[in-house]
Tab-separated table of C-alpha atoms and ligand atoms in Angstrom:
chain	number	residue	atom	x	y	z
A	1	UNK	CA	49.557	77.037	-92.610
A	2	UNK	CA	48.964	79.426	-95.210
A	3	UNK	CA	46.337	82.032	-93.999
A	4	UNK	CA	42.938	82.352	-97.007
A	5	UNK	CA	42.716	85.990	-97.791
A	6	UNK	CA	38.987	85.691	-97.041
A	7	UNK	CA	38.815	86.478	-92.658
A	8	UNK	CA	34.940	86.613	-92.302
A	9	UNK	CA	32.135	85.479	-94.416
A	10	UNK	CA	28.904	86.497	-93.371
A	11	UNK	CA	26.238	84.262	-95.200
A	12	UNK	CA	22.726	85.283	-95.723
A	13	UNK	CA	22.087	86.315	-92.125
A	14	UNK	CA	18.753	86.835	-90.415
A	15	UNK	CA	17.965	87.860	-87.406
A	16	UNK	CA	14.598	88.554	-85.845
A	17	UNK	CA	12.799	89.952	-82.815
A	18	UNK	CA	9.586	89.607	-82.697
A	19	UNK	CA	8.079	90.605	-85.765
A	20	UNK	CA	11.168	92.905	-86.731
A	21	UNK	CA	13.279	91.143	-89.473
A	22	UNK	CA	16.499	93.425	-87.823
A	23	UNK	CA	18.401	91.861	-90.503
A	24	UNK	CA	16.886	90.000	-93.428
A	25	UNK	CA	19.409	87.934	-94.914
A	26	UNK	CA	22.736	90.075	-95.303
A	27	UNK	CA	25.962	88.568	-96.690
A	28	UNK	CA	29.052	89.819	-97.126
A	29	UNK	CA	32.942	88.923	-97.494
A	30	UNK	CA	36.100	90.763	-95.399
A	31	UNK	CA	39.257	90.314	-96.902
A	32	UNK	CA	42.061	89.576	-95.540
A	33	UNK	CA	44.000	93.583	-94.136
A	34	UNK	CA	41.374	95.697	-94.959
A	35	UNK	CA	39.103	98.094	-94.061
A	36	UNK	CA	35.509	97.327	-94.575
A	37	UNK	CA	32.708	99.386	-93.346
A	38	UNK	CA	29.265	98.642	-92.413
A	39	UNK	CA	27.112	101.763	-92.883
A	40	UNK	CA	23.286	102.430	-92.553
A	41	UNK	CA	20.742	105.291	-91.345
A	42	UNK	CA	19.706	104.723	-87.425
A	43	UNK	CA	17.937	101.170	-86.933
A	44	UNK	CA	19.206	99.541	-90.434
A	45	UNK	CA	20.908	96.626	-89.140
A	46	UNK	CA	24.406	96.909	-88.197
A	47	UNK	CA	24.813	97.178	-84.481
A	48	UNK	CA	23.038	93.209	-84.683
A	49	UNK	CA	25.001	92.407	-87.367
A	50	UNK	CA	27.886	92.960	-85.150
A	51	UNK	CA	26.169	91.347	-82.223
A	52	UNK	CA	25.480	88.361	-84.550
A	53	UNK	CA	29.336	88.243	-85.922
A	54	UNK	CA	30.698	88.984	-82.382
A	55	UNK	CA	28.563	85.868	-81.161
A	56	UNK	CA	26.347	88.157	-78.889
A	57	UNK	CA	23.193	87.058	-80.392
A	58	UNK	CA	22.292	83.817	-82.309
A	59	UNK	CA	21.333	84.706	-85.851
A	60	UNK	CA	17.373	83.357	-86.943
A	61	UNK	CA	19.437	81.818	-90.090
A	62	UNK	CA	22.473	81.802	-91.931
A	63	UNK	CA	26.241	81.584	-91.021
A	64	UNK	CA	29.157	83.418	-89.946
A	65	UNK	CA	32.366	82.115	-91.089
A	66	UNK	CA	35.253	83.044	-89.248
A	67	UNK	CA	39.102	82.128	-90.617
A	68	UNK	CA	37.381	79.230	-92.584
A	69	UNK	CA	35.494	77.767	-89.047
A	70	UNK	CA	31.700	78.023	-88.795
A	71	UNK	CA	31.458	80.004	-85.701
A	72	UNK	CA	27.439	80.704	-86.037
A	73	UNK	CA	26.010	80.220	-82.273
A	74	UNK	CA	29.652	80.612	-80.621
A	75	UNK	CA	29.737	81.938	-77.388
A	76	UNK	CA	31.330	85.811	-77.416
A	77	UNK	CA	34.225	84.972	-75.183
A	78	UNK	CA	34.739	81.504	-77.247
A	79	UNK	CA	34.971	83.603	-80.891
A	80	UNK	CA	37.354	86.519	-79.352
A	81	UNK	CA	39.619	83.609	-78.059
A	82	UNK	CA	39.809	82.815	-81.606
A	83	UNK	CA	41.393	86.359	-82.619
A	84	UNK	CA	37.687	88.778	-83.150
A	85	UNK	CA	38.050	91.567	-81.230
A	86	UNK	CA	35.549	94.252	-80.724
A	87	UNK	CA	35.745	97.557	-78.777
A	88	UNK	CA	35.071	96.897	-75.418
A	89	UNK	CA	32.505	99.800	-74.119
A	90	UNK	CA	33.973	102.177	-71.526
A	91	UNK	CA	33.124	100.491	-68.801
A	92	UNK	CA	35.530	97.367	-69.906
A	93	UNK	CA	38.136	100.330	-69.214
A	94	UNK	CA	39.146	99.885	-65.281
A	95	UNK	CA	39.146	103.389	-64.631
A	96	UNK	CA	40.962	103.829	-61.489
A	97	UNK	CA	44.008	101.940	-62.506
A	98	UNK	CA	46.403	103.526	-65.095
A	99	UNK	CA	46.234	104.100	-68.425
A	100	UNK	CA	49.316	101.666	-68.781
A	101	UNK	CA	48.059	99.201	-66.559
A	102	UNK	CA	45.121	98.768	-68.640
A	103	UNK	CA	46.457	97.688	-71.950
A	104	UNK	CA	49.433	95.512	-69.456
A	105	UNK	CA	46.251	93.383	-68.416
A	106	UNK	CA	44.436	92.896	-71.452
A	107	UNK	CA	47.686	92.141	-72.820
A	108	UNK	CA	48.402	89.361	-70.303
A	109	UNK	CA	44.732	87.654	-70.710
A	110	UNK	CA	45.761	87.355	-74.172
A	111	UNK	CA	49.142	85.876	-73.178
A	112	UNK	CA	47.208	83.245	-70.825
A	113	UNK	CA	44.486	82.139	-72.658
A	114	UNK	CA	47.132	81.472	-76.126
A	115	UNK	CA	49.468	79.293	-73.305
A	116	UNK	CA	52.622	81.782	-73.579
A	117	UNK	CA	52.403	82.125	-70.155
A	118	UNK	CA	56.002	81.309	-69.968
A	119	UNK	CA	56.312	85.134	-71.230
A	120	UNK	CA	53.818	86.548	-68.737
A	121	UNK	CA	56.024	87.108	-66.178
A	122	UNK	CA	59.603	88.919	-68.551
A	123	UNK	CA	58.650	92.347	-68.378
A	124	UNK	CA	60.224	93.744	-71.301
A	125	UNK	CA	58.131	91.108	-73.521
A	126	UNK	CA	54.768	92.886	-71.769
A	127	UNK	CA	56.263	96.386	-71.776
A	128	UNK	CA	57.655	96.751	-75.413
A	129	UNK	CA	54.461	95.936	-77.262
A	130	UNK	CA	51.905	97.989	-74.700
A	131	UNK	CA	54.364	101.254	-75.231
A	132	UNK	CA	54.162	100.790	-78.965
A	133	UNK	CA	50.363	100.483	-78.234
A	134	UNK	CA	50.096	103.531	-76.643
A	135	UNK	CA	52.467	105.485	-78.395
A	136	UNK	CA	50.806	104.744	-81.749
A	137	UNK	CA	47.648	106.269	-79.848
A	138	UNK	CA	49.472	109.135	-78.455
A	139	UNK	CA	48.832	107.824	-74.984
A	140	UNK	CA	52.359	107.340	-73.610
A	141	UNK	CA	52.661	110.571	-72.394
A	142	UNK	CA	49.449	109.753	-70.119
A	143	UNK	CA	50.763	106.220	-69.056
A	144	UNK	CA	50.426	106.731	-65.398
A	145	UNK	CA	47.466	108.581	-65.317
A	146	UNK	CA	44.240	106.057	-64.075
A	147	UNK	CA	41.987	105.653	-66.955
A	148	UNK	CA	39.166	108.007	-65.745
A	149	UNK	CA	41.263	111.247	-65.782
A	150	UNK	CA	41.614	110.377	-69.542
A	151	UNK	CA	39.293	112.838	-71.714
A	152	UNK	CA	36.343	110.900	-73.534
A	153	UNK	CA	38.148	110.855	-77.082
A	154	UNK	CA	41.208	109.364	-74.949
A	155	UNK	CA	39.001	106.465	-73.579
A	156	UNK	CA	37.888	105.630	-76.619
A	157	UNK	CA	41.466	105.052	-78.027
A	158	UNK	CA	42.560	103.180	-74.986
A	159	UNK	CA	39.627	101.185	-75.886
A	160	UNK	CA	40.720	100.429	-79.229
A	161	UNK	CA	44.258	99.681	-77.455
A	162	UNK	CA	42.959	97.310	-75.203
A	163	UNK	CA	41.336	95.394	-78.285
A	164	UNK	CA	44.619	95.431	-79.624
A	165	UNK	CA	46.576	94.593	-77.376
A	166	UNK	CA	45.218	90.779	-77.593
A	167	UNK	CA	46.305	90.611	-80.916
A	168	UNK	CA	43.511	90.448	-82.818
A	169	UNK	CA	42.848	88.901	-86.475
A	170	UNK	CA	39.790	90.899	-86.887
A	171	UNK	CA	39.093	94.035	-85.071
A	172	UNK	CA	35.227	95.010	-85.133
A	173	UNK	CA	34.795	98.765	-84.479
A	174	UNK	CA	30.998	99.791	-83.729
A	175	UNK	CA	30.781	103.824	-84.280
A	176	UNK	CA	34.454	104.405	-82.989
A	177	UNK	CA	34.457	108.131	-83.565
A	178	UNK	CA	30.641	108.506	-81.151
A	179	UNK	CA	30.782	111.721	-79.328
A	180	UNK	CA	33.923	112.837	-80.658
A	181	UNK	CA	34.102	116.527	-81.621
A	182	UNK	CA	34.953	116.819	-85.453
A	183	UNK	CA	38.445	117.228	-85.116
A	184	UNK	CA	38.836	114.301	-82.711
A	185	UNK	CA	36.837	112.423	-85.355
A	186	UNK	CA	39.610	113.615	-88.129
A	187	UNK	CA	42.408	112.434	-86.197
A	188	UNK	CA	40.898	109.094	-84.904
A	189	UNK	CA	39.848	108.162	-88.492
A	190	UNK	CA	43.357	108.914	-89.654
A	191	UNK	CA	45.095	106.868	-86.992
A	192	UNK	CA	42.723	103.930	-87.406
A	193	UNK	CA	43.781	103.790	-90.917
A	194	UNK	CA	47.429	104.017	-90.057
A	195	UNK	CA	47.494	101.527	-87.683
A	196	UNK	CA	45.423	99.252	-89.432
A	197	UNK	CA	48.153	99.776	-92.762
A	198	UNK	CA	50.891	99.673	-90.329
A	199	UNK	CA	49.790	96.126	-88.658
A	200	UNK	CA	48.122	94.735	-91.588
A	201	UNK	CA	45.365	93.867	-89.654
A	202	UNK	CA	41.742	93.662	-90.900
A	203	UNK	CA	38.946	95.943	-89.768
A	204	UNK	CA	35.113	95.845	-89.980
A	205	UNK	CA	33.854	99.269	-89.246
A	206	UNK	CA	30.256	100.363	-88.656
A	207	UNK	CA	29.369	103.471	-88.828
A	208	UNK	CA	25.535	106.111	-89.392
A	209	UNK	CA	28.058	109.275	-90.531
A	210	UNK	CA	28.862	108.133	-94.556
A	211	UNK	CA	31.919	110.971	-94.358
A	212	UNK	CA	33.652	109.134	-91.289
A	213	UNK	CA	33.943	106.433	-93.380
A	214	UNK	CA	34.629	107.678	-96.710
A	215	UNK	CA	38.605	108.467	-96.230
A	216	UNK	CA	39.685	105.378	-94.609
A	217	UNK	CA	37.407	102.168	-95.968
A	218	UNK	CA	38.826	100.417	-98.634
A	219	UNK	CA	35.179	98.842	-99.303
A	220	UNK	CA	31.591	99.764	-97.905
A	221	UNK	CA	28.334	97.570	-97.525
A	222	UNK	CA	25.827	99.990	-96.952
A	223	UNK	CA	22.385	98.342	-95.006
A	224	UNK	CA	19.174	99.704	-95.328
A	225	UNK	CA	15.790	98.127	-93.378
A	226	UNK	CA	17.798	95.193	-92.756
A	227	UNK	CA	19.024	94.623	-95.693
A	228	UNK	CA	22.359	95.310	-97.896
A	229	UNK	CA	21.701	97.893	-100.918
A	230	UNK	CA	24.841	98.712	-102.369
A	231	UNK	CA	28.404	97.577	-101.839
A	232	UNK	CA	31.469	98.824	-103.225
A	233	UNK	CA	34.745	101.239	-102.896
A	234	UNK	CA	34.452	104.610	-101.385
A	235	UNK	CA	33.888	106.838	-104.803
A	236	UNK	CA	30.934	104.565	-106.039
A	237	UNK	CA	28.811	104.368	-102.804
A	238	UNK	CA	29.285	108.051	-102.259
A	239	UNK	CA	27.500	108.809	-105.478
A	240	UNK	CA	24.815	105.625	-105.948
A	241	UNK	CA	21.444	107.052	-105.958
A	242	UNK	CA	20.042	104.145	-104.027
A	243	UNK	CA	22.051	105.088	-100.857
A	244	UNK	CA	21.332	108.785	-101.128
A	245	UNK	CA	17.835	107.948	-101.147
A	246	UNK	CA	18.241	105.948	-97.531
A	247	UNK	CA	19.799	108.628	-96.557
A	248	UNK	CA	17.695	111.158	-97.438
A	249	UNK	CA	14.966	108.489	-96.522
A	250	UNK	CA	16.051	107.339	-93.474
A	251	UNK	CA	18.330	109.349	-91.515
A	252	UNK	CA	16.574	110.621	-88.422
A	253	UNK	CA	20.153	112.580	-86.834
B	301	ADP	P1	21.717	100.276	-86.170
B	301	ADP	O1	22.899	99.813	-85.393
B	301	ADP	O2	21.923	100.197	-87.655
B	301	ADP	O3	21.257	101.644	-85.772
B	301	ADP	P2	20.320	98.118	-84.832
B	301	ADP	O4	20.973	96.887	-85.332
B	301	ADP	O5	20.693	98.587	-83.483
B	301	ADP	O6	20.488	99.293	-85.900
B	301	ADP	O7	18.735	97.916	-84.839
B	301	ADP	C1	18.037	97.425	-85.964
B	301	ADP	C2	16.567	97.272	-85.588
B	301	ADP	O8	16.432	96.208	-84.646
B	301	ADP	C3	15.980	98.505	-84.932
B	301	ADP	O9	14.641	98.642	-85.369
B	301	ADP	C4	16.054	98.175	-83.457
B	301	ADP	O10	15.055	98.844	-82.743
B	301	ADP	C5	15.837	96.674	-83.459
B	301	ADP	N1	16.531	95.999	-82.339
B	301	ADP	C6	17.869	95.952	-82.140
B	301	ADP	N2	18.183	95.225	-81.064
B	301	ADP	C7	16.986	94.792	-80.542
B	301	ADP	C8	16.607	93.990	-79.413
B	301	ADP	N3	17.552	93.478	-78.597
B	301	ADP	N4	15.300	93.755	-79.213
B	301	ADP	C9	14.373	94.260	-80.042
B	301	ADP	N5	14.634	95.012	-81.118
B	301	ADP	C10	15.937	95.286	-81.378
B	302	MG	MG1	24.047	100.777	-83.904
């Protein structure tokens, strides 16, 4: 079946609480192996529109479209089944077991729930593609070690490893680089790039820092107050005047 080079279409989207119009009709398109990121000041939108997308919360209106199925409403477990994967938080990681052992079981779940489980059980078919996992991180070295002796920028790859490792169509990323140090934030921006080139897969990125994006998106949607004010490549966001001003405007950190 030939694959549509549109993965997720996110139409006119609201979502309320209360009185708060969180989002107030956003749309936008991901194509098919690229980078897109979602950025914002503090409180413009994007952790719900993630949470909306990743089937966390119901949307007030509009539709998410995910590989040409309407999966608007979809339970969270139901829509990463279908190949959306977002970062798990830390405590998804099982911290006393090892860094290995980690990405072996998210690995497996994948293999169960698609019905290879005739491969669940050959070693070398779980093995191979968690060492290429964690060598691509620079974990392999660390394989044994249980997860919590892992230092906090390490955790947060292993997270991204463990999204990976199910094979994901769609990997949603919500501030990878939070509470990195600046050169940890360098190097994980790089490698996300990389690995996303090397595996053609397609990210959606949010991020409040506009410079952690600018080196590896190939486009930006940049929310403001719940709504969408500029999208576009790298160069042109950086310098439209309506996004300096919410950022000037808006960013409280
Ligand atoms: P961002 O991720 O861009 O910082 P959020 O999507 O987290 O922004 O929040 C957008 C707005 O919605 C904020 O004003 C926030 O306080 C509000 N908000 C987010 N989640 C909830 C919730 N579960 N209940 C009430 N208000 C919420
Ligand atoms: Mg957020």
């Amino acid at each position: 079946m030939a694959r549509d080079s549109v993965v997720l279409r996110v139409d006119a989207v609201a979502k309320s609480f209360g009185a708060l119009a969180a989002l107030a009709g956003v749309s936008l398109t991901v194509r098919r192996s690229e980078v897109f990121a979602v950025i914002g000041p503090n409180g413009a939108g994007k952790s719900t529109l993630f949470n909306v997308v990743s089937g966390l919360h119901a949307p007030s209106a509009g539709r998410v479209v995910f590989e040409g199925a309407d999966i608007t409403g979809l339970p969270p477990e139901v829509i990463n089944r279908r190949g959306l994967a977002k970062t798990f938080q830390i405590t998804n990681i099982f911290p006393e077991i090892s860094v290995f052992e980690n990405v072996r079981v998210a690995r497996q779940s994948r293999a169960a729930v698609s019905g290879r489980l005739g491969s669940l059980w050959s070693l070398p078919d779980v093995e191979r593609p968690v060492m290429e996992l964690l060598e691509a991180f620079g974990l392999d070295e660390r394989r044994h070690q249980q997860a919590q002796h892992l230092s906090h920028g390490e955790q947060r790859y292993l997270e991204i490893c463990l999204a990976l490792a199910t094979e994901p169509t769609l990997l949603l990323l919500d501030e990878p680089t939070a509470g990195m140090t600046p050169g940890e934030t360098k190097e994980a921006t790089a490698l996300i790039r990389r690995i996303a080139q090397a595996r053609g897969l397609t990210v959606l990125l949010i991020e409040h820092d506009m410079s952690v994006v600018m080196g590896i998106s190939d486009r930006i949607a940049v929310l403001h107050f719940g709504q969408k004010i500029a999208e576009g490549p790298p160069e042109a966001i950086r310098s439209d005047p309506r996004v300096i001003d919410a950022y000037l405007g808006g960013a409280d950190d």
